[in-house]
């Protein structure tokens, strides 16, 4: 579940990164998988910060996980934040905090159409 990397999704993330969009990975992955993700090229080059429940000590859909992700991203306005997840309950919890959500079912095209709607805020561009 957490080990497959879809090349089409990586291409969408590369395009988003090229615009300066700051991306944070929030995952319920265990320690061993978190360490493996952090060593991947896509994660180390495209993701601004990585947050894992194993390191946070709390799992999605607990609101503290989303607050930690917002803080890691420089605390952007939740309404200008797109939370992408494959679990409905995680999207619902993010929506309760005011985030836009996308229930991801594997379509890189759907993801690509949602990312351009998010314009990086001044001073929030990835450096």
C-alpha positions as a printed NumPy array, in Angstrom:
array([[  0.   ,   0.   ,   0.   ],
       [  2.649,   2.533,   0.954],
       [  5.511,   1.213,  -1.134],
       [  4.281,   1.695,  -4.706],
       [  5.274,   4.94 ,  -6.426],
       [  3.146,   5.927,  -9.416],
       [  5.36 ,   7.638, -12.015],
       [  2.41 ,   9.685, -13.318],
       [  1.768,  11.057,  -9.817],
       [  5.462,  11.883,  -9.423],
       [  5.259,  13.855, -12.684],
       [  2.309,  15.836, -11.3  ],
       [  4.287,  16.538,  -8.133],
       [  7.266,  17.664, -10.218],
       [  5.052,  20.101, -12.115],
       [  3.61 ,  21.429,  -8.842],
       [  7.101,  21.779,  -7.391],
       [  8.185,  23.778, -10.449],
       [  5.516,  26.384,  -9.589],
       [  6.931,  26.756,  -6.091],
       [  4.042,  25.007,  -4.405],
       [  5.099,  23.868,  -0.951],
       [  4.166,  20.222,  -0.395],
       [  4.142,  18.411,   2.931],
       [  3.776,  14.649,   3.264],
       [  1.559,  13.595,   6.17 ],
       [  1.462,   9.823,   6.525],
       [  0.408,   7.191,   9.027],
       [  3.373,   5.092,   7.915],
       [  5.372,   3.26 ,  10.612],
       [  8.998,   4.178,  11.433],
       [ 10.634,   1.729,   9.033],
       [  8.551,   2.911,   6.101],
       [  8.966,   6.558,   7.064],
       [ 12.726,   6.153,   6.935],
       [ 12.489,   4.416,   3.557],
       [ 10.254,   7.163,   2.129],
       [ 12.608,   9.872,   3.301],
       [ 15.422,   8.218,   1.351],
       [ 13.541,   8.176,  -1.952],
       [ 14.472,  10.711,  -4.612],
       [ 10.895,  11.914,  -5.111],
       [ 10.41 ,  12.532,  -1.409],
       [ 13.778,  14.159,  -0.754],
       [ 13.535,  16.481,  -3.771],
       [  9.818,  17.296,  -4.078],
       [  8.49 ,  17.294,  -0.541],
       [  9.138,  20.315,   1.675],
       [  8.65 ,  18.45 ,   4.967],
       [  7.691,  14.908,   5.876],
       [  5.513,  14.109,   8.875],
       [  4.75 ,  10.578,   9.989],
       [  2.365,   9.478,  12.712],
       [  5.048,   7.156,  14.052],
       [  7.19 ,  10.227,  14.763],
       [  4.332,  12.531,  15.76 ],
       [  2.857,  10.041,  18.202],
       [ -0.649,  10.593,  16.82 ],
       [ -2.464,   9.263,  13.729],
       [ -4.739,  10.816,  11.153],
       [ -7.592,  11.673,  11.503],
       [ -6.601,  13.32 ,  14.79 ],
       [ -6.702,  17.126,  14.201],
       [ -3.207,  17.492,  15.685],
       [ -1.719,  15.736,  12.658],
       [ -3.232,  18.293,  10.28 ],
       [ -2.17 ,  21.177,  12.505],
       [  1.387,  19.797,  12.482],
       [  1.283,  19.629,   8.669],
       [  0.021,  23.202,   8.404],
       [  2.765,  24.338,  10.767],
       [  5.4  ,  22.461,   8.754],
       [  4.182,  24.258,   5.622],
       [  4.552,  27.64 ,   7.279],
       [  0.942,  27.677,   8.485],
       [ -0.775,  28.646,   5.241],
       [ -4.458,  29.433,   5.281],
       [ -6.29 ,  26.108,   5.545],
       [ -8.7  ,  27.186,   2.806],
       [ -5.723,  27.492,   0.43 ],
       [ -4.414,  24.059,   1.403],
       [ -5.247,  20.909,  -0.512],
       [ -5.205,  17.75 ,   1.591],
       [ -4.983,  14.603,  -0.524],
       [ -5.683,  11.189,   0.99 ],
       [ -7.104,   7.83 ,   0.015],
       [ -9.281,   7.551,   3.124],
       [-12.588,   9.377,   3.417],
       [-12.346,   9.84 ,   7.199],
       [ -8.97 ,  11.588,   6.835],
       [-10.364,  13.946,   4.197],
       [-13.405,  14.655,   6.373],
       [-11.198,  15.574,   9.342],
       [ -9.098,  17.906,   7.179],
       [-12.252,  19.523,   5.795],
       [-13.447,  20.202,   9.346],
       [-10.316,  22.339,   9.784],
       [-11.168,  24.278,   6.624],
       [ -8.841,  22.552,   4.174],
       [ -9.769,  21.702,   0.615],
       [ -9.687,  17.948,   0.173],
       [ -9.246,  15.407,  -2.578],
       [-10.166,  11.792,  -1.964],
       [ -7.45 ,  10.198,  -4.08 ],
       [ -8.413,   7.072,  -5.992],
       [ -5.275,   6.803,  -8.101],
       [ -5.966,   9.279, -10.889],
       [ -2.957,  11.486, -11.543],
       [ -5.134,  13.51 , -13.938],
       [ -7.593,  14.378, -11.149],
       [ -4.688,  15.398,  -8.931],
       [ -3.218,  17.54 , -11.72 ],
       [ -6.482,  19.416, -12.202],
       [ -6.721,  20.291,  -8.497],
       [ -3.162,  21.508,  -7.902],
       [ -3.248,  24.522, -10.267],
       [ -6.083,  25.943,  -8.158],
       [ -3.612,  26.492,  -5.33 ],
       [ -1.459,  29.519,  -5.9  ],
       [  1.572,  29.707,  -3.6  ],
       [  1.152,  32.596,  -1.19 ],
       [  3.767,  35.312,  -1.059],
       [  6.69 ,  34.156,   1.04 ],
       [  5.486,  30.547,   1.047],
       [  7.336,  29.395,  -2.044],
       [  9.674,  26.472,  -1.76 ],
       [ 13.309,  27.58 ,  -1.653]])
